[in-house]
Amino acid sequence: MKRLSISLLGSMQVRLDDQEVTAFRSVKNRALLAYLSVEAHHTHDRSVLAGMFWPDHPETAARLNLRQALFALRKLLNVEGTEYIQVDSGTVRFNARADVWIDVVALTDLLAVCERHPHADRADCPICAMHLAEAVALYRGDFLGEVFVGDSFAVEEWILLKREWLRHQVLDALDDLTTFYLRQAAYDQAYRYAWRQIELDPLNENAHRQVMLAQALAGHRSAALSQYEHCRQVLAQDLGVEPAIETVLLAESIRTGDLKPSGMTGETRGSTDFSSPIRHNLPVVQTPLIGRQLELDHLRQWLLAPDERLIVLVGEGGVGKSRLAHAAARKVVQHFRDGVWFVPLVGVGTDARVVETDTLRELLATTIAGSIGLTLHGKTDPCTQLLNYLSGREILIWLDNFEHLLPATELLWAIVQSAPRVTILVTSRERLHFQSERILQLTGLPVPAADALDSDTFDSVKLFVARACRVWPAFTLNEANLAAIVQICRLLEGLPLGIELAASWVEQFTPMEIAAAIATNVDMLATTFQDFPERHRSVRATFIYSWRLLSPGEQTTLAQLAVFQGTWSREAALRVTQASLADLIALVHKSLVQVVAPGRYTLHTLVRHLAAEQVAAIPAIERVARDRHCSYYSELLAAHETHLRGDHQSTALTTLDAERPNIQVAWEWAIQTARRDDLAQAARSLHLFYKYRNHFQEGKELFARVLDSSHLWPDTSAWQNLRGRLLVCLGDFALHLGQYAEAACLLEQSLRLLHDVPDGTRETALDIAHAMAYLGLVKERQGDYTAAKTMCQASLDRYRLLNDRSGMTTALRSIASVAEGLAQYAEAEGLLHESLALSQEIGNRRESALTLNLLGIVTEMQQRYTEACHYYRQSLQLFSEIGERWGMHLPLGNLGDVAFTLGNYQDAKSYYCAALKLLLTSWAVPYMLIQIYRVAAVLAAEDRAEQAVELLQLPLHHPALDQAFRERAEALNASLTAMLPPDRLAAAKVRGRGRTLVQVVNAIADLMPSFAHQETY
């Protein structure tokens, strides 16, 4: 069997064994092979590839070009028994399991081996040095350096991003190799790798310093100084800057002969004595740091900056502060003449809240002195002795786990003021509250979306796999367990400690079992590993450690915040907890409350769970917090009702979108505790929110849960009024779900209840008007136009009496819709123009969009197609502007009808597919059935009768299809029946009747591959 070799670094070369493959038809074919081979871990949709490589071509032409390119590549790489590029009707995939070698894959695999290898510092590891040397040897030049695909932005962007990423990885590897060989006193090799960096990046000043070091330490002082002059000239010519102070000081030490061999790298923090041995007491870490590269780069930069003296790593327990601080300290250990010193503070001043501040400060000074090797003498104050010792030294002090020693921060400030060459790195769950501190706030590692195609590239997933492999070497990441690992990472929001504790169970449980256990039992996240700090052996222990550092008032506030879900506003937090803004900010500074945006907060899932346990232990506090929470969100909903019906609708919907998780929790609490006023206050706005966001089924279920408990309500007029209002909302949801019989029953029941309410208020009258309007729409869908018009007219009369202009616009449009169904087009147009003027006057753009769409239908029925398309496009534009993508399906489908009538079947299919794709987000069955009928009509017009019959069966036999469209579907079915032979007709009907809605949608996607990636205009 021949081996395929693909070299993409430098000039692209493809070989089958020893024979070079050169007969590529075009540069684009070469780029396509490169893309498929590098992205071999993905299956690619044909339509996406075609659009990516031939973006300026119509879809049909682009797919034809792709088909020809794939044919040419497969022919070119033809080896009997081996299929390097696997294709089917809809997808393309490179066969990575074949005997294939790709230099990019080989290089990244070698780097991945180094990332997984346990070491404290890659630049100190001889095993990784071997792998890195092999990796950089593969880098013959830039990725696809001679390939340019100018007519495809997407392909060119992919090449450029991959090129820059690989260049960055190789430069990092060369930097570590140079450092490794400098430390080994192998100066010739260090020089070679440093010079390779300059070849790739002539402005890399660090590489110039490394070349200078290697030459100077090898005894070539003149060459080292010449290199300095060369560096200075390059920087001046290309950037107009002078060398950095580190470079100048290094050159000076070489010129004066003060530089002596010591295993140093090419960076200095100041006037360092290079002959001194490296001094530090950093602990040995057995596991590599995974991820955090950006944070590590920031820390390294700050630690070496003379004006950054106090750097604080802040984050919740278990987020990886100490691990990141260790990695950063290792990176700069050679740049502090007098050493880098680790000061562990766990257990120091444990009872800090009851220890006097002076005593605590002395205790901290004594602990620092012990760690840096300072022996304290006599009766002199330990703080004074420490400050005197540090005043002339160049030291980095890492204070780990400082949060319980905050009263002693005055000592840190004294060090900063009196010792100008001392830098302090602090890890703490709380800020120090100095204006001069540089804060790096740590949160969880990035987690993939549930359906992300590149989940295995996320650091949270990599961490789980790395730790799982240490526990159980046989563990492997594969397609079977990837989804469960992603779920674990998402449940834990990327918290490194949680991920490591979860991974410790892989020998006993599958990732799927671990994910299920975590979802129900936080105590699953625990370990007995002896090398875990005691406070990190369980997530619970980590939380309890933080909890005990809180004041009683802070504990109460945090416990009450646990009633919130998702994110929440500052106003909501203060209202529910009755805490002060200072209390809330204190919890932020203690890394227990997270800021997600200015004025919006959240709790980590695990913190919320454990804090909820605390509040549940005090039922009275929990009840009060939940009652306040319920009242707040009920009032919020009520306050937005006018906006939802007027000119601030889009803003109101956006606001409620952000609050949706908390609205749902408040609603459930109101049901559970029978809070009638809150339910009544929230019902209308909540109904409109779910309706306008097209969450019909979810809304119906939410409202039905209230009525399920209504048998427990007292038999009073107020409760009767609430029951009637809920029935109105339920009826409307059923209407939009195509459940017309149920909708009619619910709405008629609501009218009976509301008419019987004694001394009905304006609110009751509005509920009655809404019920009549919705019932009129139900009758229209059922084809009973007379009853529909009567009911809609009655609702309009009531809205006019109540001067409810929003209701009037809806009723006018509903009557016009009935008139259109009765072919009374002149009357319909007059009503619609009245409705449009009114909706524009009150600023209800959604109503305007719906009215414009119906105006289009009325003019289309009169064969005024240009005018109809104008209305449809206005409607489409309005829906787009207010962000209601679901509503866009209405004008899109109707534009398709115009195209179909005019014989433009391809355009009609594009419109219909776009409309159907939008409907998938809400699974609005009645409207989906209409689009399916429309697609069937196009297929019939294209002489694809059997496929049309198959699709037509579902809408024909589904009760949710609108009566007007049912009549059209029946007419189409009759014509198809006359066209097909009986046996083929019968077989097509059997196939169609056996399909579910999901299967029909999938069938359309198979018939029209563009459907899966249809733009939604």
CSV table of C-alpha atoms in Angstrom, one decimal, residues 44-181:
chain,number,residue,atom,x,y,z
A,44,HIS,CA,-17.8,18.8,5.9
A,45,ASP,CA,-21.1,19.6,4.3
A,46,ARG,CA,-20.9,19.9,0.5
A,47,SER,CA,-22.9,23.1,0.4
A,48,VAL,CA,-20.6,24.8,3.0
A,49,LEU,CA,-17.5,23.7,1.1
A,50,ALA,CA,-18.9,25.0,-2.2
A,51,GLY,CA,-19.9,28.3,-0.7
A,52,MET,CA,-16.5,28.6,1.0
A,53,PHE,CA,-14.3,28.0,-2.0
A,54,TRP,CA,-16.6,29.5,-4.7
A,55,PRO,CA,-18.5,32.3,-2.8
A,56,ASP,CA,-19.2,34.4,-5.9
A,57,HIS,CA,-20.9,31.6,-7.8
A,58,PRO,CA,-24.6,30.7,-7.7
A,59,GLU,CA,-25.1,27.7,-5.5
A,60,THR,CA,-25.6,25.3,-8.4
A,61,ALA,CA,-22.4,26.4,-10.1
A,62,ALA,CA,-20.5,26.3,-6.8
A,63,ARG,CA,-21.6,22.8,-6.1
A,64,LEU,CA,-20.7,21.7,-9.7
A,65,ASN,CA,-17.2,23.2,-9.2
A,66,LEU,CA,-16.8,21.3,-6.0
A,67,ARG,CA,-17.9,18.1,-7.6
A,68,GLN,CA,-15.4,18.5,-10.3
A,69,ALA,CA,-12.6,19.4,-7.9
A,70,LEU,CA,-13.3,16.4,-5.7
A,71,PHE,CA,-13.4,14.1,-8.8
A,72,ALA,CA,-10.0,15.5,-9.9
A,73,LEU,CA,-8.4,15.1,-6.5
A,74,ARG,CA,-9.7,11.6,-6.0
A,75,LYS,CA,-8.5,10.6,-9.5
A,76,LEU,CA,-5.1,12.2,-8.8
A,77,LEU,CA,-4.7,10.3,-5.5
A,78,ASN,CA,-6.1,7.1,-6.8
A,79,VAL,CA,-4.6,4.1,-5.0
A,80,GLU,CA,-6.3,0.8,-5.3
A,81,GLY,CA,-8.0,-0.2,-2.1
A,82,THR,CA,-7.5,3.3,-0.4
A,83,GLU,CA,-10.0,6.1,-0.5
A,84,TYR,CA,-8.2,9.2,0.8
A,85,ILE,CA,-11.2,11.5,0.3
A,86,GLN,CA,-14.5,10.0,1.3
A,87,VAL,CA,-17.7,11.5,-0.2
A,88,ASP,CA,-21.4,10.9,-0.3
A,89,SER,CA,-24.4,12.9,-1.5
A,90,GLY,CA,-24.2,15.5,1.2
A,91,THR,CA,-20.7,15.4,2.9
A,92,VAL,CA,-17.0,15.2,2.3
A,93,ARG,CA,-14.4,13.9,4.7
A,94,PHE,CA,-10.6,13.2,4.6
A,95,ASN,CA,-9.8,9.7,5.6
A,96,ALA,CA,-7.3,10.2,8.4
A,97,ARG,CA,-7.3,6.5,9.1
A,98,ALA,CA,-5.5,5.8,5.9
A,99,ASP,CA,-1.8,5.6,5.6
A,100,VAL,CA,-1.2,9.4,5.5
A,101,TRP,CA,1.5,11.6,6.9
A,102,ILE,CA,0.8,15.4,7.1
A,103,ASP,CA,3.6,17.6,8.4
A,104,VAL,CA,1.2,20.0,10.1
A,105,VAL,CA,-0.5,17.2,12.0
A,106,ALA,CA,2.9,15.7,12.9
A,107,LEU,CA,4.1,19.0,14.3
A,108,THR,CA,1.0,19.7,16.3
A,109,ASP,CA,1.0,16.1,17.7
A,110,LEU,CA,4.6,16.6,18.9
A,111,LEU,CA,3.6,19.9,20.6
A,112,ALA,CA,0.6,18.1,22.2
A,113,VAL,CA,2.9,15.5,23.6
A,114,CYS,CA,4.8,18.2,25.3
A,115,GLU,CA,1.7,19.8,26.6
A,116,ARG,CA,0.5,16.5,28.2
A,117,HIS,CA,4.0,15.6,29.6
A,118,PRO,CA,4.3,16.3,33.4
A,119,HIS,CA,7.0,18.9,34.0
A,120,ALA,CA,7.3,22.1,36.0
A,121,ASP,CA,8.7,24.0,33.0
A,122,ARG,CA,8.8,22.9,29.4
A,123,ALA,CA,12.1,24.8,29.0
A,124,ASP,CA,13.7,22.6,31.7
A,125,CYS,CA,12.5,19.2,30.3
A,126,PRO,CA,15.0,17.2,28.3
A,127,ILE,CA,12.2,14.9,27.0
A,128,CYS,CA,10.2,17.8,25.7
A,129,ALA,CA,13.3,19.4,24.2
A,130,MET,CA,13.7,16.3,22.1
A,131,HIS,CA,10.1,16.5,20.9
A,132,LEU,CA,10.3,20.3,20.3
A,133,ALA,CA,13.5,19.9,18.2
A,134,GLU,CA,11.7,17.3,16.1
A,135,ALA,CA,8.7,19.6,15.7
A,136,VAL,CA,10.6,22.8,14.7
A,137,ALA,CA,12.6,20.7,12.2
A,138,LEU,CA,9.3,20.1,10.3
A,139,TYR,CA,8.8,23.8,9.9
A,140,ARG,CA,10.3,24.5,6.5
A,141,GLY,CA,8.4,27.7,6.1
A,142,ASP,CA,5.0,29.4,6.5
A,143,PHE,CA,1.9,27.3,6.2
A,144,LEU,CA,0.9,27.2,2.5
A,145,GLY,CA,3.3,30.0,1.9
A,146,GLU,CA,2.9,29.9,-1.9
A,147,VAL,CA,-0.8,29.4,-2.0
A,148,PHE,CA,-3.1,32.3,-2.5
A,149,VAL,CA,-6.9,32.0,-3.2
A,150,GLY,CA,-7.8,35.6,-3.8
A,151,ASP,CA,-11.5,35.1,-4.8
A,152,SER,CA,-12.4,33.3,-1.6
A,153,PHE,CA,-12.2,35.4,1.6
A,154,ALA,CA,-13.1,32.4,3.8
A,155,VAL,CA,-10.3,30.2,2.5
A,156,GLU,CA,-7.8,32.9,2.6
A,157,GLU,CA,-8.8,33.8,6.2
A,158,TRP,CA,-8.5,30.1,7.2
A,159,ILE,CA,-5.0,30.0,5.7
A,160,LEU,CA,-3.8,33.2,7.4
A,161,LEU,CA,-5.2,32.2,10.8
A,162,LYS,CA,-3.6,28.8,10.6
A,163,ARG,CA,-0.4,30.3,9.3
A,164,GLU,CA,-0.1,32.7,12.2
A,165,TRP,CA,-1.1,30.1,14.8
A,166,LEU,CA,1.6,27.7,13.6
A,167,ARG,CA,4.2,30.4,13.4
A,168,HIS,CA,3.4,31.4,17.0
A,169,GLN,CA,3.6,27.8,18.2
A,170,VAL,CA,7.0,27.3,16.5
A,171,LEU,CA,8.4,30.5,17.8
A,172,ASP,CA,7.4,29.5,21.3
A,173,ALA,CA,9.0,26.1,20.8
A,174,LEU,CA,12.2,27.7,19.5
A,175,ASP,CA,12.3,30.1,22.5
A,176,ASP,CA,12.0,27.1,25.0
A,177,LEU,CA,14.7,25.2,23.1
A,178,THR,CA,17.0,28.2,23.2
A,179,THR,CA,16.4,28.5,26.9
A,180,PHE,CA,16.9,24.8,27.5
A,181,TYR,CA,20.3,24.8,25.8
